Tab-separated table of C-alpha atoms in Angstrom:
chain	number	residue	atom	x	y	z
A	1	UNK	CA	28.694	-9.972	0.765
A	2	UNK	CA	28.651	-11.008	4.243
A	3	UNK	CA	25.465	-10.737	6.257
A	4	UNK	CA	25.279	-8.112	8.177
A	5	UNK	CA	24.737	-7.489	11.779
A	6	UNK	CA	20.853	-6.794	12.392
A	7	UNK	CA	20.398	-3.557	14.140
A	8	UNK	CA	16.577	-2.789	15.279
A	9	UNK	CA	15.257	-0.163	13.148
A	10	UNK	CA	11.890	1.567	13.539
A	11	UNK	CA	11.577	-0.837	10.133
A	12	UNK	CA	10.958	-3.620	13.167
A	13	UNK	CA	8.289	-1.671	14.943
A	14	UNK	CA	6.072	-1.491	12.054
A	15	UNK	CA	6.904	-5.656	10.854
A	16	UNK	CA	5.899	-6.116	14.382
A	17	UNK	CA	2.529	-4.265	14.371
A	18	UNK	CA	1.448	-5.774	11.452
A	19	UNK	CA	2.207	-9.435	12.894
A	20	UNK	CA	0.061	-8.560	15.551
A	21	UNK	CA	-2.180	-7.629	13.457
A	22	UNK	CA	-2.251	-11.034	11.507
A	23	UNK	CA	-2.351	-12.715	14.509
A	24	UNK	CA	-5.512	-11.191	15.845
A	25	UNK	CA	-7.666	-10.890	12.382
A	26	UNK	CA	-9.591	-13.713	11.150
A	27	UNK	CA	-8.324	-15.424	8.424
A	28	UNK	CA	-10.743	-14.511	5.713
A	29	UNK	CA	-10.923	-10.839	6.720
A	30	UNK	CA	-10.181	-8.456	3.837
A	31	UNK	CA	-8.093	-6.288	5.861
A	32	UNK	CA	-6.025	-9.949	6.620
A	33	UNK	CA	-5.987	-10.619	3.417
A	34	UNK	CA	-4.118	-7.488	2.521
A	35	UNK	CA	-2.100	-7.369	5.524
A	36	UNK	CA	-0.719	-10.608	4.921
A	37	UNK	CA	0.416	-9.292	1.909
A	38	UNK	CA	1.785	-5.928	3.252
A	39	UNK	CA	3.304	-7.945	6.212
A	40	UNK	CA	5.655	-9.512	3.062
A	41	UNK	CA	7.031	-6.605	1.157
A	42	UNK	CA	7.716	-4.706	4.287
A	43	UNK	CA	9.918	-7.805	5.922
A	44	UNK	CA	11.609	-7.874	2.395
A	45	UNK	CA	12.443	-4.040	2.929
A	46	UNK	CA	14.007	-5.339	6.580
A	47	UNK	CA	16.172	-7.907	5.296
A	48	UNK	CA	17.669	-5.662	2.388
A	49	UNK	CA	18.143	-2.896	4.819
A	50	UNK	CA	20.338	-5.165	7.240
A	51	UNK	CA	22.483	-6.194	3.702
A	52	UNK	CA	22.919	-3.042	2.550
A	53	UNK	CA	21.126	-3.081	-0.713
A	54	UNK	CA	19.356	0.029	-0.834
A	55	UNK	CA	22.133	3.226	-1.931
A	56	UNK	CA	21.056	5.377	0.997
A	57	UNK	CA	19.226	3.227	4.336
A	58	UNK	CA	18.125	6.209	6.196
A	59	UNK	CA	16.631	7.375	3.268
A	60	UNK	CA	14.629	4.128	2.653
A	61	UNK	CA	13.737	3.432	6.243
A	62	UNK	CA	12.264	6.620	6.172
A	63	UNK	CA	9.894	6.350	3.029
A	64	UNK	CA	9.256	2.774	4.873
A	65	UNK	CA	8.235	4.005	8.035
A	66	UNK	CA	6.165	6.941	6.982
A	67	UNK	CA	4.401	4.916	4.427
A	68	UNK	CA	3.395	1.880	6.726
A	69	UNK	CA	2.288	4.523	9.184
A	70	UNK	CA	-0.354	5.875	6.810
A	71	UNK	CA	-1.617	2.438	6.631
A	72	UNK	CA	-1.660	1.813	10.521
A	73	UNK	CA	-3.276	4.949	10.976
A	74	UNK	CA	-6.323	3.725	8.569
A	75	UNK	CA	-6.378	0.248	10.642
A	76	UNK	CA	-6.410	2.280	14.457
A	77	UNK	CA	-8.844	4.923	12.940
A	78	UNK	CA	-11.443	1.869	11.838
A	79	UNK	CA	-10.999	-0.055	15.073
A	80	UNK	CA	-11.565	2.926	16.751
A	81	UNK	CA	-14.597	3.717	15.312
A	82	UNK	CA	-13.568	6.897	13.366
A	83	UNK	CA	-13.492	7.256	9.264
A	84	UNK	CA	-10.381	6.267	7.521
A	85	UNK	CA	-9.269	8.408	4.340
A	86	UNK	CA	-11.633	7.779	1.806
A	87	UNK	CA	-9.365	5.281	-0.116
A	88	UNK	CA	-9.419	3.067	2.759
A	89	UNK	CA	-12.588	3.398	3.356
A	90	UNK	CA	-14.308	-0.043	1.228
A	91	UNK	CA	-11.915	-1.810	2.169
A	92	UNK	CA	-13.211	-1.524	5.312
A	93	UNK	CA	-16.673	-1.594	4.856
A	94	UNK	CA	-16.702	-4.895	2.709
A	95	UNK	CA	-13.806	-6.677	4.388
A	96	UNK	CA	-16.395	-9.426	5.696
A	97	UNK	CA	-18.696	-9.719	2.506
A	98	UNK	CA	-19.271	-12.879	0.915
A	99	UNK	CA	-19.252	-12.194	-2.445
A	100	UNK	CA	-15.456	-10.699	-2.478
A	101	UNK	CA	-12.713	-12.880	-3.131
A	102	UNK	CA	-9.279	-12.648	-1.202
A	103	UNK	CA	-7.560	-11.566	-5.028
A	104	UNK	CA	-9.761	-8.446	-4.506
A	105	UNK	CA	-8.851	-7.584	-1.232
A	106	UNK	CA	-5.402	-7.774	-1.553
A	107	UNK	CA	-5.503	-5.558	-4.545
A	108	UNK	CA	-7.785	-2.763	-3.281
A	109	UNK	CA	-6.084	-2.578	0.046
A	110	UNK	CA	-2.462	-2.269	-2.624
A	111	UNK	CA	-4.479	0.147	-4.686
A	112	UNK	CA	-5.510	2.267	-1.438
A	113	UNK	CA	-1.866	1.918	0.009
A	114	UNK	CA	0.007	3.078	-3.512
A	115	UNK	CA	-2.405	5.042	-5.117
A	116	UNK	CA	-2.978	7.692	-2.167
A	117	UNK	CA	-0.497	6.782	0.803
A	118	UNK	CA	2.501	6.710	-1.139
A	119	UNK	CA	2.373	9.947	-2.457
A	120	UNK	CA	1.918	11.347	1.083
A	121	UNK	CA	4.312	9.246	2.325
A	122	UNK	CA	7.276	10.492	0.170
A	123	UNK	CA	6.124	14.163	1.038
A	124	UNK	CA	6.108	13.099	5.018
A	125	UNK	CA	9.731	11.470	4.132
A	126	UNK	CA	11.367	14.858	2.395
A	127	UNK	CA	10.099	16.732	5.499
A	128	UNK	CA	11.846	14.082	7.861
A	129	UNK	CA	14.887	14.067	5.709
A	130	UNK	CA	15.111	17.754	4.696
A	131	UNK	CA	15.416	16.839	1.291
A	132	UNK	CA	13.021	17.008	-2.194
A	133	UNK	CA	11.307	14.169	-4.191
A	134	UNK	CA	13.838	13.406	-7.071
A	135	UNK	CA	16.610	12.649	-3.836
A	136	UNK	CA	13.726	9.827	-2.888
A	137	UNK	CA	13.150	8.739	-5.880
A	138	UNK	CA	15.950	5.465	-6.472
A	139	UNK	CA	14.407	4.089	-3.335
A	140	UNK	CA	10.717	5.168	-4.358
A	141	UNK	CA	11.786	3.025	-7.450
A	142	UNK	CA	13.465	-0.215	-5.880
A	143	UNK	CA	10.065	0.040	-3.117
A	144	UNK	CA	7.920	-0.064	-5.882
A	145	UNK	CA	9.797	-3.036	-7.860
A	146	UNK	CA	9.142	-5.039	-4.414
A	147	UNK	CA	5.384	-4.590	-4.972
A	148	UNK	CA	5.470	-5.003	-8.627
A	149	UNK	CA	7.000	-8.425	-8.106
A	150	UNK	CA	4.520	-8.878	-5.241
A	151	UNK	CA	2.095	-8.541	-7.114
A	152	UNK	CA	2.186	-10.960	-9.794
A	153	UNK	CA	3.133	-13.461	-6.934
A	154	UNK	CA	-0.267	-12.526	-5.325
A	155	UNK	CA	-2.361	-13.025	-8.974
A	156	UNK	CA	-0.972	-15.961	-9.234
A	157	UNK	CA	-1.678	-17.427	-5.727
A	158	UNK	CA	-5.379	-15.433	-5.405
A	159	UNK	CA	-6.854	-16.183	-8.892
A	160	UNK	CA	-9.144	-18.988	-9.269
A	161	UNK	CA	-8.111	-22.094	-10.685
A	162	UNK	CA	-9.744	-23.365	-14.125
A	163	UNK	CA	-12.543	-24.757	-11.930
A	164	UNK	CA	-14.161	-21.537	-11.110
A	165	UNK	CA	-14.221	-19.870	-14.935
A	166	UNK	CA	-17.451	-18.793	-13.983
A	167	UNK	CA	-16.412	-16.685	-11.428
A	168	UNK	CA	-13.112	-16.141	-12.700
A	169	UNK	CA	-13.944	-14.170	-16.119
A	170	UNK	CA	-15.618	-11.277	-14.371
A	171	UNK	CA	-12.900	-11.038	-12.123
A	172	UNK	CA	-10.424	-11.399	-14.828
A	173	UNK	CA	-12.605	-8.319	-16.530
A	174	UNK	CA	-12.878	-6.441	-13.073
A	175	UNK	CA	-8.710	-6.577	-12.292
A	176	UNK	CA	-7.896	-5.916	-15.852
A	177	UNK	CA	-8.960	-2.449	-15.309
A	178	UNK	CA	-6.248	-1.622	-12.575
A	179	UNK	CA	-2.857	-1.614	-13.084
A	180	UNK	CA	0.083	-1.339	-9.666
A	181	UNK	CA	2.763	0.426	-12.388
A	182	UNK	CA	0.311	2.895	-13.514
A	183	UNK	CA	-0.612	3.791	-9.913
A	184	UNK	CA	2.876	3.783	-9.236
A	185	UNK	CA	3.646	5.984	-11.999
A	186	UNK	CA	0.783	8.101	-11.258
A	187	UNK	CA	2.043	7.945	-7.095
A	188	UNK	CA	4.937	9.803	-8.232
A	189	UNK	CA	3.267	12.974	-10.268
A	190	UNK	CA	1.173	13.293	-7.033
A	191	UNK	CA	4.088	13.407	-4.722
A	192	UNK	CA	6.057	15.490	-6.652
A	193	UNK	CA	3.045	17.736	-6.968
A	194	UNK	CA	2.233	17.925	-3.358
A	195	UNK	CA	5.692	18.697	-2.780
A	196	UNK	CA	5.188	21.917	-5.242
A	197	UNK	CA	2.181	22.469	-3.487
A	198	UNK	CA	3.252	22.600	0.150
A	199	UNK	CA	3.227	26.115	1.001
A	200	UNK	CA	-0.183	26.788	-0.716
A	201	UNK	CA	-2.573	25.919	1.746
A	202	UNK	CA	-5.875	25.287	0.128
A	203	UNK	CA	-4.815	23.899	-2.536
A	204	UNK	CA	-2.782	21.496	-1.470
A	205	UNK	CA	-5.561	20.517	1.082
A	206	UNK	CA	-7.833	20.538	-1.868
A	207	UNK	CA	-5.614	18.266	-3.982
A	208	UNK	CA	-5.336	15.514	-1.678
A	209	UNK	CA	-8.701	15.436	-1.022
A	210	UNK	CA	-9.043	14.776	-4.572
A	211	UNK	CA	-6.706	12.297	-4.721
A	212	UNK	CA	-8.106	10.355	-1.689
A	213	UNK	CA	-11.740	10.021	-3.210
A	214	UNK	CA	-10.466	9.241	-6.651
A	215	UNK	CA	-8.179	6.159	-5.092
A	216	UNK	CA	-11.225	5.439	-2.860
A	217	UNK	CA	-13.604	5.239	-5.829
A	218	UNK	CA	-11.535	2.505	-7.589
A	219	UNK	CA	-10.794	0.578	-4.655
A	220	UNK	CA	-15.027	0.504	-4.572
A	221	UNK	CA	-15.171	-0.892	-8.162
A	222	UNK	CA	-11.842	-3.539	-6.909
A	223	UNK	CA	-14.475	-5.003	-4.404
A	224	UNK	CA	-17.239	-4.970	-6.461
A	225	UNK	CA	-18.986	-8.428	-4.817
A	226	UNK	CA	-19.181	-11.150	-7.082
A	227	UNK	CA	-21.668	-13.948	-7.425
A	228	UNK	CA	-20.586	-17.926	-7.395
């Protein structure tokens, strides 16, 4: 298939926010560390958008878009001095410690950005669309494959070499414990539960403050520092 034309999409807007970003953060910042990252998947959305590989664009853009914006919001919310949702939240607070390593960073940031944005992001997408989860859910699926792949790419390059096996068996322990298909998985229930849960108020409210603490609590125990 013949490349495309590229048209700007609001796709672009976010890609170039989040090169700012990268350009302004210090390398070894945590919130660098996962940006970097981010900054990848989302330019890998923009190219397949501009060759046609997603079923339905608008419909992908859209889950794009609102989902990146969650993530901004955190980022302008710190910098401004206000509290982030609760998943965001160590990321944050230990994105300068010594003790966590960039593998760590990149994960709870991934963890923070799945686990509780996601979920909020396909609800946020169905209201922009005027449609319902399952009509979402082949380009929830091929997003999710992108940061699947991503992050076995990221393992790879983050883990320490044979050299550190001191440091590298708790860590090995520590990132055992988490798993991006099961917070996928579970990204999905929670969406499509929201989405049941939309016209009750409370209870929605209720539920997604749930949801944010639990996400924030393992992205705590992701950034547990660890000792050389």
């Amino acid at each position: 298939m013949a490349q495309l034309e590229h048209l700007t999409t609001p796709v672009d807007a976010v890609v170039s926010r989040m090169r700012a970003l990268d350009a302004t953060l210090p390398e070894r910042d945590g919130v660098a560390v996962f940006n970097r990252v981010y900054l990848t998947v989302t330019e890998e959305i923009d190219r397949r958008v501009d060759t046609a590989a997603f079923p339905d664009p608008r419909a992908a853009i859209a889950l794009d878009v609102r989902f990146a914006e969650r993530y901004l919001t955190a980022v302008d919310a710190a910098a401004a001095d206000r509290r982030p949702p609760a998943c965001w939240r160590p990321l944050f607070q230990l994105r300068r410690h010594p003790g966590v390593r960039p593998l760590q960073f990149a994960l709870a940031g991934i963890n923070a950005h799945i686990g509780h944005d996601l979920a909020l992001a396909v609800v946020d997408a169905c209201r922009t669309l005027g449609c319902e989860p399952p009509d979402l859910e082949d380009e929830f699926d091929r997003v999710g494959d992108l940061l699947v792949a991503l992050e076995e790419r990221v393992r790879e390059d983050l883990m320490p070499g044979p050299d550190l096996l001191q440091l590298a068996d708790p860590l090995t322990h520590l990132l055992g414990c988490w798993s991006l298909e099961r917070a996928r998985d579970a990204a999905w229930v929670a969406a499509r539960t929201l989405w049941t849960l939309r016209h009750c108020g409370d209870m929605a409210e209720e539920f997604t403050e749930r949801l944010d603490a639990v996400v924030g609590f393992a992205g705590r125990m992701l950034l547990t520092p660890l000792t050389d």
